[in-house]
PDB file of C-alpha atoms in Angstrom:
ATOM      1  CA  MET A  21     -12.984   9.879  39.920  1.00  0.00           C
ATOM      2  CA  ALA A  22     -13.218  11.245  36.370  1.00  0.00           C
ATOM      3  CA  TYR A  23     -11.482   8.967  33.896  1.00  0.00           C
ATOM      4  CA  GLU A  24      -9.030  11.614  32.670  1.00  0.00           C
ATOM      5  CA  GLU A  25      -8.133  12.387  36.266  1.00  0.00           C
ATOM      6  CA  ALA A  26      -7.637   8.682  36.910  1.00  0.00           C
ATOM      7  CA  LYS A  27      -5.274   8.435  33.953  1.00  0.00           C
ATOM      8  CA  LYS A  28      -3.109  11.154  35.489  1.00  0.00           C
ATOM      9  CA  LYS A  29      -3.160   9.645  38.975  1.00  0.00           C
ATOM     10  CA  LEU A  30      -2.773   5.913  38.376  1.00  0.00           C
ATOM     11  CA  ARG A  31       0.917   5.830  37.554  1.00  0.00           C
ATOM     12  CA  GLY A  32       4.126   4.490  39.021  1.00  0.00           C
ATOM     13  CA  SER A  33       5.111   1.371  40.914  1.00  0.00           C
ATOM     14  CA  ILE A  34       2.016  -0.483  42.096  1.00  0.00           C
ATOM     15  CA  CYS A  35       2.783  -3.331  44.481  1.00  0.00           C
ATOM     16  CA  PRO A  36       0.577  -6.428  44.076  1.00  0.00           C
ATOM     17  CA  VAL A  37       0.667  -7.248  47.781  1.00  0.00           C
ATOM     18  CA  ILE A  38       0.700 -10.906  48.788  1.00  0.00           C
ATOM     19  CA  THR A  39      -1.930 -12.345  51.119  1.00  0.00           C
ATOM     20  CA  PRO A  40      -0.117 -13.498  54.281  1.00  0.00           C
ATOM     21  CA  PHE A  41      -1.393 -16.570  56.096  1.00  0.00           C
ATOM     22  CA  THR A  42      -0.820 -17.904  59.577  1.00  0.00           C
ATOM     23  CA  GLU A  43       0.543 -21.426  60.092  1.00  0.00           C
ATOM     24  CA  SER A  44      -3.062 -22.618  60.325  1.00  0.00           C
ATOM     25  CA  GLY A  45      -3.854 -21.085  56.929  1.00  0.00           C
ATOM     26  CA  ALA A  46      -5.986 -18.159  58.122  1.00  0.00           C
ATOM     27  CA  ILE A  47      -5.446 -14.691  56.674  1.00  0.00           C
ATOM     28  CA  ASP A  48      -2.960 -12.872  58.907  1.00  0.00           C
ATOM     29  CA  GLU A  49      -4.666  -9.492  59.036  1.00  0.00           C
ATOM     30  CA  LYS A  50      -2.124  -7.869  61.359  1.00  0.00           C
ATOM     31  CA  VAL A  51       0.777  -8.782  59.087  1.00  0.00           C
ATOM     32  CA  PHE A  52      -1.221  -7.734  56.021  1.00  0.00           C
ATOM     33  CA  ILE A  53      -1.684  -4.250  57.478  1.00  0.00           C
ATOM     34  CA  GLU A  54       2.028  -4.096  58.307  1.00  0.00           C
ATOM     35  CA  LEU A  55       2.947  -5.047  54.730  1.00  0.00           C
ATOM     36  CA  ILE A  56       0.779  -2.316  53.232  1.00  0.00           C
ATOM     37  CA  ASN A  57       2.183   0.316  55.580  1.00  0.00           C
ATOM     38  CA  TRP A  58       5.717  -0.818  54.736  1.00  0.00           C
ATOM     39  CA  GLN A  59       4.975  -0.539  51.026  1.00  0.00           C
ATOM     40  CA  ILE A  60       3.710   3.012  51.369  1.00  0.00           C
ATOM     41  CA  GLU A  61       6.590   4.035  53.634  1.00  0.00           C
ATOM     42  CA  SER A  62       9.025   2.533  51.095  1.00  0.00           C
ATOM     43  CA  GLY A  63       7.718   4.678  48.263  1.00  0.00           C
ATOM     44  CA  SER A  64       5.287   2.467  46.332  1.00  0.00           C
ATOM     45  CA  HIS A  65       2.921   4.692  44.388  1.00  0.00           C
ATOM     46  CA  GLY A  66      -0.061   2.358  44.564  1.00  0.00           C
ATOM     47  CA  ILE A  67      -1.354  -0.863  46.062  1.00  0.00           C
ATOM     48  CA  SER A  68      -3.148  -3.789  44.476  1.00  0.00           C
ATOM     49  CA  VAL A  69      -4.428  -6.863  46.304  1.00  0.00           C
ATOM     50  CA  THR A  70      -6.072 -10.148  45.303  1.00  0.00           C
ATOM     51  CA  GLY A  71      -4.184 -10.229  42.027  1.00  0.00           C
ATOM     52  CA  THR A  72      -1.951 -13.170  41.099  1.00  0.00           C
ATOM     53  CA  SER A  73       0.488 -12.476  43.943  1.00  0.00           C
ATOM     54  CA  GLY A  74      -2.430 -12.423  46.394  1.00  0.00           C
ATOM     55  CA  GLU A  75      -3.520 -16.014  45.615  1.00  0.00           C
ATOM     56  CA  PRO A  76      -7.102 -15.031  44.771  1.00  0.00           C
ATOM     57  CA  SER A  77      -8.094 -18.483  43.545  1.00  0.00           C
ATOM     58  CA  SER A  78      -7.244 -19.798  47.029  1.00  0.00           C
ATOM     59  CA  LEU A  79      -9.551 -17.275  48.725  1.00  0.00           C
ATOM     60  CA  THR A  80     -13.306 -17.393  49.139  1.00  0.00           C
ATOM     61  CA  ILE A  81     -15.379 -14.489  47.820  1.00  0.00           C
ATOM     62  CA  ALA A  82     -15.918 -13.333  51.414  1.00  0.00           C
ATOM     63  CA  GLU A  83     -12.166 -13.458  52.043  1.00  0.00           C
ATOM     64  CA  ARG A  84     -11.415 -11.481  48.894  1.00  0.00           C
ATOM     65  CA  LYS A  85     -13.852  -8.804  50.003  1.00  0.00           C
ATOM     66  CA  ARG A  86     -12.313  -8.743  53.466  1.00  0.00           C
ATOM     67  CA  VAL A  87      -8.808  -8.336  52.042  1.00  0.00           C
ATOM     68  CA  MET A  88      -9.961  -5.564  49.715  1.00  0.00           C
ATOM     69  CA  ASN A  89     -11.756  -3.709  52.478  1.00  0.00           C
ATOM     70  CA  LEU A  90      -8.863  -4.056  54.911  1.00  0.00           C
ATOM     71  CA  ALA A  91      -6.470  -2.734  52.285  1.00  0.00           C
ATOM     72  CA  LYS A  92      -8.710   0.236  51.506  1.00  0.00           C
ATOM     73  CA  GLU A  93      -8.977   1.134  55.195  1.00  0.00           C
ATOM     74  CA  THR A  94      -5.225   0.783  55.732  1.00  0.00           C
ATOM     75  CA  ILE A  95      -4.246   2.818  52.667  1.00  0.00           C
ATOM     76  CA  ASP A  96      -6.631   5.591  53.747  1.00  0.00           C
ATOM     77  CA  GLY A  97      -6.045   7.635  50.606  1.00  0.00           C
ATOM     78  CA  ARG A  98      -2.262   7.821  50.970  1.00  0.00           C
ATOM     79  CA  VAL A  99      -1.682   6.115  47.602  1.00  0.00           C
ATOM     80  CA  PHE A 100      -4.055   4.845  44.944  1.00  0.00           C
ATOM     81  CA  PHE A 101      -5.747   1.466  45.268  1.00  0.00           C
ATOM     82  CA  ALA A 102      -6.541  -0.943  42.421  1.00  0.00           C
ATOM     83  CA  PRO A 103      -7.606  -4.386  43.678  1.00  0.00           C
ATOM     84  CA  GLY A 104      -7.902  -7.439  41.477  1.00  0.00           C
ATOM     85  CA  THR A 105     -11.557  -8.343  40.991  1.00  0.00           C
ATOM     86  CA  GLY A 106     -11.449 -10.917  38.209  1.00  0.00           C
ATOM     87  CA  SER A 107     -12.301 -14.600  38.342  1.00  0.00           C
ATOM     88  CA  THR A 108     -12.997 -17.548  36.084  1.00  0.00           C
ATOM     89  CA  ASN A 109     -16.651 -16.962  36.978  1.00  0.00           C
ATOM     90  CA  HIS A 110     -18.443 -14.068  35.273  1.00  0.00           C
ATOM     91  CA  ASP A 111     -20.942 -13.401  38.070  1.00  0.00           C
ATOM     92  CA  GLU A 112     -18.183 -13.433  40.697  1.00  0.00           C
ATOM     93  CA  THR A 113     -16.215 -10.927  38.632  1.00  0.00           C
ATOM     94  CA  MET A 114     -19.290  -8.687  38.450  1.00  0.00           C
ATOM     95  CA  GLU A 115     -19.843  -8.971  42.210  1.00  0.00           C
ATOM     96  CA  LEU A 116     -16.231  -8.255  43.167  1.00  0.00           C
ATOM     97  CA  THR A 117     -15.874  -5.355  40.740  1.00  0.00           C
ATOM     98  CA  LYS A 118     -19.049  -3.774  42.109  1.00  0.00           C
ATOM     99  CA  TYR A 119     -17.699  -4.296  45.623  1.00  0.00           C
ATOM    100  CA  ALA A 120     -14.454  -2.493  44.694  1.00  0.00           C
ATOM    101  CA  GLU A 121     -16.565   0.400  43.463  1.00  0.00           C
ATOM    102  CA  ASP A 122     -18.710   0.392  46.605  1.00  0.00           C
ATOM    103  CA  ILE A 123     -15.716   0.641  48.962  1.00  0.00           C
ATOM    104  CA  GLY A 124     -14.170   3.474  46.965  1.00  0.00           C
ATOM    105  CA  ALA A 125     -11.258   1.815  45.166  1.00  0.00           C
ATOM    106  CA  ASP A 126      -9.556   4.025  42.570  1.00  0.00           C
ATOM    107  CA  ALA A 127      -9.774   1.310  39.906  1.00  0.00           C
ATOM    108  CA  ALA A 128     -10.475  -2.401  39.528  1.00  0.00           C
ATOM    109  CA  MET A 129      -8.032  -4.755  37.844  1.00  0.00           C
ATOM    110  CA  VAL A 130      -9.907  -7.470  35.956  1.00  0.00           C
ATOM    111  CA  ILE A 131      -7.983 -10.502  34.752  1.00  0.00           C
ATOM    112  CA  VAL A 132      -8.556 -12.315  31.478  1.00  0.00           C
ATOM    113  CA  PRO A 133     -10.372 -15.406  32.816  1.00  0.00           C
ATOM    114  CA  TYR A 134      -7.989 -18.266  33.459  1.00  0.00           C
ATOM    115  CA  TYR A 135      -8.734 -21.920  32.663  1.00  0.00           C
ATOM    116  CA  ASN A 136     -11.918 -21.149  30.651  1.00  0.00           C
ATOM    117  CA  LYS A 137     -10.014 -20.211  27.442  1.00  0.00           C
ATOM    118  CA  PRO A 138     -12.712 -17.915  25.978  1.00  0.00           C
ATOM    119  CA  ASN A 139     -12.465 -16.813  22.367  1.00  0.00           C
ATOM    120  CA  GLN A 140     -11.968 -13.134  21.517  1.00  0.00           C
ATOM    121  CA  GLU A 141     -15.675 -12.344  21.079  1.00  0.00           C
ATOM    122  CA  ALA A 142     -16.471 -13.951  24.425  1.00  0.00           C
ATOM    123  CA  LEU A 143     -13.643 -11.961  26.035  1.00  0.00           C
ATOM    124  CA  TYR A 144     -15.113  -8.776  24.584  1.00  0.00           C
ATOM    125  CA  GLN A 145     -18.589  -9.595  25.892  1.00  0.00           C
ATOM    126  CA  HIS A 146     -17.251 -10.540  29.348  1.00  0.00           C
ATOM    127  CA  PHE A 147     -15.283  -7.326  29.815  1.00  0.00           C
ATOM    128  CA  LYS A 148     -17.924  -5.087  28.260  1.00  0.00           C
ATOM    129  CA  THR A 149     -20.644  -6.489  30.525  1.00  0.00           C
ATOM    130  CA  VAL A 150     -18.448  -5.971  33.594  1.00  0.00           C
ATOM    131  CA  ALA A 151     -17.434  -2.449  32.545  1.00  0.00           C
ATOM    132  CA  ASP A 152     -21.004  -1.442  31.717  1.00  0.00           C
ATOM    133  CA  SER A 153     -22.188  -2.550  35.168  1.00  0.00           C
ATOM    134  CA  VAL A 154     -19.976  -0.084  37.054  1.00  0.00           C
ATOM    135  CA  GLU A 155     -18.503   3.396  36.750  1.00  0.00           C
ATOM    136  CA  ILE A 156     -15.188   2.598  38.439  1.00  0.00           C
ATOM    137  CA  PRO A 157     -12.136   2.719  36.109  1.00  0.00           C
ATOM    138  CA  ILE A 158     -11.156  -0.726  34.821  1.00  0.00           C
ATOM    139  CA  ILE A 159      -7.628  -1.986  34.176  1.00  0.00           C
ATOM    140  CA  ILE A 160      -7.536  -5.131  32.036  1.00  0.00           C
ATOM    141  CA  TYR A 161      -5.101  -7.764  33.312  1.00  0.00           C
ATOM    142  CA  ASN A 162      -3.702  -9.697  30.363  1.00  0.00           C
ATOM    143  CA  ILE A 163      -1.576 -12.645  31.494  1.00  0.00           C
ATOM    144  CA  PRO A 164      -1.544 -15.325  28.771  1.00  0.00           C
ATOM    145  CA  GLY A 165       1.005 -17.452  30.622  1.00  0.00           C
ATOM    146  CA  ARG A 166      -1.550 -18.203  33.344  1.00  0.00           C
ATOM    147  CA  SER A 167      -4.869 -17.690  31.592  1.00  0.00           C
ATOM    148  CA  ALA A 168      -3.916 -19.628  28.419  1.00  0.00           C
ATOM    149  CA  VAL A 169      -5.576 -16.861  26.387  1.00  0.00           C
ATOM    150  CA  ASN A 170      -4.083 -13.633  25.081  1.00  0.00           C
ATOM    151  CA  MET A 171      -6.385 -10.649  24.682  1.00  0.00           C
ATOM    152  CA  GLU A 172      -5.583  -9.552  21.163  1.00  0.00           C
ATOM    153  CA  VAL A 173      -4.958  -5.907  20.385  1.00  0.00           C
ATOM    154  CA  GLY A 174      -8.082  -5.698  18.222  1.00  0.00           C
ATOM    155  CA  THR A 175     -10.250  -6.928  21.084  1.00  0.00           C
ATOM    156  CA  MET A 176      -8.685  -4.443  23.482  1.00  0.00           C
ATOM    157  CA  LYS A 177      -9.198  -1.617  20.994  1.00  0.00           C
ATOM    158  CA  ARG A 178     -12.907  -2.476  20.671  1.00  0.00           C
ATOM    159  CA  LEU A 179     -13.288  -2.417  24.452  1.00  0.00           C
ATOM    160  CA  VAL A 180     -11.523   0.936  24.796  1.00  0.00           C
ATOM    161  CA  GLU A 181     -13.713   2.441  22.078  1.00  0.00           C
ATOM    162  CA  ASP A 182     -16.942   1.064  23.571  1.00  0.00           C
ATOM    163  CA  CYS A 183     -16.244   1.358  27.321  1.00  0.00           C
ATOM    164  CA  PRO A 184     -14.976   4.758  28.515  1.00  0.00           C
ATOM    165  CA  ASN A 185     -14.117   3.381  31.953  1.00  0.00           C
ATOM    166  CA  ILE A 186     -11.600   0.860  30.548  1.00  0.00           C
ATOM    167  CA  ILE A 187      -8.553   3.071  30.933  1.00  0.00           C
ATOM    168  CA  GLY A 188      -5.570   0.732  30.985  1.00  0.00           C
ATOM    169  CA  VAL A 189      -4.018  -2.706  30.930  1.00  0.00           C
ATOM    170  CA  LYS A 190      -1.528  -4.670  32.984  1.00  0.00           C
ATOM    171  CA  GLU A 191       0.386  -6.581  30.317  1.00  0.00           C
ATOM    172  CA  ALA A 192       2.027  -9.684  31.729  1.00  0.00           C
ATOM    173  CA  ASN A 193       2.930 -10.487  28.146  1.00  0.00           C
ATOM    174  CA  LYS A 194       6.487 -11.183  27.031  1.00  0.00           C
ATOM    175  CA  ASP A 195       5.647 -10.218  23.445  1.00  0.00           C
ATOM    176  CA  PHE A 196       7.069  -6.693  23.277  1.00  0.00           C
ATOM    177  CA  GLU A 197       5.678  -6.197  19.778  1.00  0.00           C
ATOM    178  CA  HIS A 198       2.209  -6.816  21.208  1.00  0.00           C
ATOM    179  CA  VAL A 199       2.560  -4.194  23.939  1.00  0.00           C
ATOM    180  CA  ASN A 200       3.829  -1.630  21.439  1.00  0.00           C
ATOM    181  CA  ARG A 201       0.740  -2.222  19.326  1.00  0.00           C
ATOM    182  CA  VAL A 202      -1.489  -1.812  22.386  1.00  0.00           C
ATOM    183  CA  LEU A 203      -0.473   1.848  22.688  1.00  0.00           C
ATOM    184  CA  LEU A 204      -0.580   2.383  18.938  1.00  0.00           C
ATOM    185  CA  ASN A 205      -4.160   1.093  18.707  1.00  0.00           C
ATOM    186  CA  CYS A 206      -5.638   2.024  22.091  1.00  0.00           C
ATOM    187  CA  GLY A 207      -4.105   5.488  22.267  1.00  0.00           C
ATOM    188  CA  ARG A 208      -0.942   6.912  23.736  1.00  0.00           C
ATOM    189  CA  ASP A 209      -2.901   8.010  26.821  1.00  0.00           C
ATOM    190  CA  PHE A 210      -4.045   4.428  27.509  1.00  0.00           C
ATOM    191  CA  LEU A 211      -2.397   3.283  30.741  1.00  0.00           C
ATOM    192  CA  LEU A 212       0.090   0.525  29.963  1.00  0.00           C
ATOM    193  CA  PHE A 213       1.496  -1.233  33.044  1.00  0.00           C
ATOM    194  CA  SER A 214       4.142  -3.922  32.840  1.00  0.00           C
ATOM    195  CA  GLY A 215       3.417  -7.179  34.608  1.00  0.00           C
ATOM    196  CA  ILE A 216       6.676  -8.697  33.354  1.00  0.00           C
ATOM    197  CA  GLU A 217       9.578  -7.708  35.598  1.00  0.00           C
ATOM    198  CA  LEU A 218      12.206  -7.545  32.864  1.00  0.00           C
ATOM    199  CA  LEU A 219       9.948  -5.270  30.809  1.00  0.00           C
ATOM    200  CA  CYS A 220       9.246  -2.708  33.551  1.00  0.00           C
ATOM    201  CA  TYR A 221      11.939  -0.348  32.296  1.00  0.00           C
ATOM    202  CA  PRO A 222      11.457  -0.980  28.545  1.00  0.00           C
ATOM    203  CA  MET A 223       7.713  -0.280  28.801  1.00  0.00           C
ATOM    204  CA  LEU A 224       8.435   3.107  30.361  1.00  0.00           C
ATOM    205  CA  ALA A 225      10.541   3.923  27.313  1.00  0.00           C
ATOM    206  CA  ILE A 226       7.582   3.495  24.950  1.00  0.00           C
ATOM    207  CA  GLY A 227       5.215   5.514  27.127  1.00  0.00           C
ATOM    208  CA  GLY A 228       4.090   3.047  29.776  1.00  0.00           C
ATOM    209  CA  ALA A 229       2.374   4.326  32.914  1.00  0.00           C
ATOM    210  CA  GLY A 230       4.385   2.149  35.296  1.00  0.00           C
ATOM    211  CA  PHE A 231       4.434  -1.428  36.481  1.00  0.00           C
ATOM    212  CA  ILE A 232       2.678  -3.874  38.768  1.00  0.00           C
ATOM    213  CA  SER A 233       5.656  -5.985  39.783  1.00  0.00           C
ATOM    214  CA  ALA A 234       5.697  -8.865  42.248  1.00  0.00           C
ATOM    215  CA  THR A 235       9.310  -7.936  43.027  1.00  0.00           C
ATOM    216  CA  ALA A 236       8.024  -4.811  44.776  1.00  0.00           C
ATOM    217  CA  ASN A 237       6.829  -7.126  47.552  1.00  0.00           C
ATOM    218  CA  VAL A 238      10.479  -7.774  48.412  1.00  0.00           C
ATOM    219  CA  GLU A 239      12.341  -4.623  47.309  1.00  0.00           C
ATOM    220  CA  PRO A 240       9.707  -1.857  47.162  1.00  0.00           C
ATOM    221  CA  ALA A 241      12.071   1.109  47.488  1.00  0.00           C
ATOM    222  CA  LYS A 242      14.274   0.228  44.506  1.00  0.00           C
ATOM    223  CA  VAL A 243      11.346  -0.810  42.313  1.00  0.00           C
ATOM    224  CA  ALA A 244       9.674   2.552  43.030  1.00  0.00           C
ATOM    225  CA  GLU A 245      12.977   4.370  42.515  1.00  0.00           C
ATOM    226  CA  LEU A 246      13.257   2.916  39.019  1.00  0.00           C
ATOM    227  CA  TYR A 247      10.020   4.700  38.080  1.00  0.00           C
ATOM    228  CA  ASN A 248      11.041   7.880  39.910  1.00  0.00           C
ATOM    229  CA  ALA A 249      14.404   7.981  38.141  1.00  0.00           C
ATOM    230  CA  TRP A 250      12.749   7.638  34.739  1.00  0.00           C
ATOM    231  CA  GLU A 251      10.225  10.374  35.542  1.00  0.00           C
ATOM    232  CA  ALA A 252      13.056  12.653  36.700  1.00  0.00           C
ATOM    233  CA  GLY A 253      14.897  12.098  33.421  1.00  0.00           C
ATOM    234  CA  ASP A 254      17.720  10.153  35.079  1.00  0.00           C
ATOM    235  CA  VAL A 255      17.905   7.466  32.411  1.00  0.00           C
ATOM    236  CA  ALA A 256      21.269   6.156  33.586  1.00  0.00           C
ATOM    237  CA  ARG A 257      19.965   5.536  37.105  1.00  0.00           C
ATOM    238  CA  ALA A 258      16.836   3.850  35.766  1.00  0.00           C
ATOM    239  CA  GLN A 259      18.995   1.582  33.604  1.00  0.00           C
ATOM    240  CA  ASP A 260      21.258   0.773  36.544  1.00  0.00           C
ATOM    241  CA  LEU A 261      18.269  -0.224  38.688  1.00  0.00           C
ATOM    242  CA  HIS A 262      16.839  -2.301  35.845  1.00  0.00           C
ATOM    243  CA  PHE A 263      19.982  -4.439  35.736  1.00  0.00           C
ATOM    244  CA  GLU A 264      20.543  -4.370  39.499  1.00  0.00           C
ATOM    245  CA  LEU A 265      17.093  -5.864  40.078  1.00  0.00           C
ATOM    246  CA  MET A 266      17.360  -8.446  37.295  1.00  0.00           C
ATOM    247  CA  PRO A 267      18.882 -11.303  39.363  1.00  0.00           C
ATOM    248  CA  LEU A 268      16.195 -10.876  42.034  1.00  0.00           C
ATOM    249  CA  ASN A 269      13.497 -10.747  39.357  1.00  0.00           C
ATOM    250  CA  ASP A 270      14.844 -13.988  37.912  1.00  0.00           C
ATOM    251  CA  VAL A 271      14.989 -15.918  41.177  1.00  0.00           C
ATOM    252  CA  LEU A 272      11.528 -14.811  42.306  1.00  0.00           C
ATOM    253  CA  PHE A 273      10.081 -16.598  39.286  1.00  0.00           C
ATOM    254  CA  LYS A 274      12.044 -19.844  39.574  1.00  0.00           C
ATOM    255  CA  ASP A 275       8.784 -21.319  40.896  1.00  0.00           C
ATOM    256  CA  THR A 276       5.152 -20.273  40.669  1.00  0.00           C
ATOM    257  CA  ASN A 277       4.475 -16.769  41.972  1.00  0.00           C
ATOM    258  CA  PRO A 278       4.052 -15.965  44.870  1.00  0.00           C
ATOM    259  CA  SER A 279       5.908 -18.983  46.267  1.00  0.00           C
ATOM    260  CA  PRO A 280       9.486 -17.581  46.053  1.00  0.00           C
ATOM    261  CA  VAL A 281       8.222 -14.129  47.075  1.00  0.00           C
ATOM    262  CA  LYS A 282       6.758 -15.573  50.262  1.00  0.00           C
ATOM    263  CA  VAL A 283      10.008 -17.425  50.945  1.00  0.00           C
ATOM    264  CA  ALA A 284      11.909 -14.146  50.581  1.00  0.00           C
ATOM    265  CA  LEU A 285       9.532 -12.270  52.870  1.00  0.00           C
ATOM    266  CA  GLY A 286       9.809 -15.089  55.380  1.00  0.00           C
ATOM    267  CA  MET A 287      13.607 -14.801  55.367  1.00  0.00           C
ATOM    268  CA  MET A 288      13.225 -11.055  55.875  1.00  0.00           C
ATOM    269  CA  GLY A 289      11.044 -11.647  58.935  1.00  0.00           C
ATOM    270  CA  LYS A 290       8.010 -10.023  57.339  1.00  0.00           C
ATOM    271  CA  ILE A 291       5.654 -13.011  57.160  1.00  0.00           C
ATOM    272  CA  THR A 292       5.189 -16.684  57.901  1.00  0.00           C
ATOM    273  CA  PRO A 293       5.960 -18.196  54.452  1.00  0.00           C
ATOM    274  CA  LYS A 294       2.705 -20.102  54.161  1.00  0.00           C
ATOM    275  CA  LEU A 295       0.732 -20.803  50.978  1.00  0.00           C
ATOM    276  CA  ARG A 296      -2.609 -22.504  50.588  1.00  0.00           C
ATOM    277  CA  LEU A 297      -2.785 -25.726  48.643  1.00  0.00           C
ATOM    278  CA  PRO A 298      -2.554 -26.489  45.789  1.00  0.00           C
ATOM    279  CA  LEU A 299       0.416 -24.065  45.884  1.00  0.00           C
ATOM    280  CA  GLY A 300       3.432 -24.905  48.006  1.00  0.00           C
ATOM    281  CA  LEU A 301       6.923 -23.737  48.863  1.00  0.00           C
ATOM    282  CA  PRO A 302       9.730 -24.117  46.310  1.00  0.00           C
ATOM    283  CA  SER A 303      12.550 -26.620  46.593  1.00  0.00           C
ATOM    284  CA  ALA A 304      15.411 -26.178  49.044  1.00  0.00           C
ATOM    285  CA  ALA A 305      17.708 -25.349  46.111  1.00  0.00           C
ATOM    286  CA  ILE A 306      15.473 -22.492  44.950  1.00  0.00           C
ATOM    287  CA  GLN A 307      15.128 -21.247  48.525  1.00  0.00           C
ATOM    288  CA  GLU A 308      18.912 -21.094  48.738  1.00  0.00           C
ATOM    289  CA  GLU A 309      19.014 -19.089  45.494  1.00  0.00           C
ATOM    290  CA  VAL A 310      16.491 -16.677  46.986  1.00  0.00           C
ATOM    291  CA  ARG A 311      18.650 -16.297  50.087  1.00  0.00           C
ATOM    292  CA  GLU A 312      21.783 -15.634  48.016  1.00  0.00           C
ATOM    293  CA  SER A 313      19.977 -13.005  45.953  1.00  0.00           C
ATOM    294  CA  LEU A 314      18.747 -11.213  49.079  1.00  0.00           C
ATOM    295  CA  ILE A 315      22.286 -11.204  50.478  1.00  0.00           C
ATOM    296  CA  GLU A 316      23.679  -9.870  47.189  1.00  0.00           C
ATOM    297  CA  LEU A 317      21.239  -6.931  47.345  1.00  0.00           C
ATOM    298  CA  ALA A 318      22.035  -6.400  51.041  1.00  0.00           C
ATOM    299  CA  ILE A 319      18.424  -7.123  51.954  1.00  0.00           C
ATOM    300  CA  LEU A 320      19.764  -9.841  54.251  1.00  0.00           C
ATOM    301  CA  PRO A 321      23.089  -9.754  56.106  1.00  0.00           C
ATOM    302  CA  LYS A 322      25.692 -12.257  54.980  1.00  0.00           C
ATOM    303  CA  GLU A 323      25.662 -14.064  58.311  1.00  0.00           C
ATOM    304  CA  VAL A 324      21.924 -14.795  58.182  1.00  0.00           C
ATOM    305  CA  ILE A 325      21.052 -18.388  58.946  1.00  0.00           C
ATOM    306  CA  VAL A 326      17.889 -19.781  57.365  1.00  0.00           C
ATOM    307  CA  LYS A 327      16.400 -22.788  59.118  1.00  0.00           C
TER     308      LYS A 327
END
């Protein structure tokens, strides 16, 4: 896909689909396929897997490839596909990004390495080496809250200038000044996706391309509608959805993502709410808050009983 074509196509609500597990901890491939089909039927414009919500650090390299391939086969060109291919390990990131290219993904989302805490020059060299090794479009995933490092605007600008296939960024960055400066310095056509739920609507207002929101796992239709309303010029509806979704956004991050999301999907009968250690389910109090939020949005009936 030509990069300018990719910039036109890769827009909207991209769901970072969770990785469902069976009670024994194996990947539940049947349920995974069902989740992707449900997302597409509900109006999500794109699918990502093996990002933060997909628990990539709890998967082996072989499992990440299997999840990516299964997603690509299930999507079958109906919406665009941008799997997460980043890791703390440079060679693994290279291998997974090349694999995304080989299976025909529309883009690869590469996270700022977590735990390592590289400096800005090392970040530049890491991303440039990965980008230079493939032709697939690259979306930087900047999430300082989990990686402990923020990719500075100057570093991102250098990468955009030197690597034509780096076409966008998922900014899970609460600093709204920072994300404004990303577009100012990287170009107004640079794809800016929100990875912060409460900034999904505000980022559209400054020219963002959409959002990659964990909340779409639970309420895909309304999250996609927010983008559709904005694109249609229905600002009032987009604002209404922004505030309507806010309580759900809040409760889904009362514990480490994707723990509350999996609890919600379990209550909805979509998955077995299983995580791999070292992650675990949230407290009973948070689970009750999740249940109340789902009832408030009419995702669950009021008489639902959660065991």
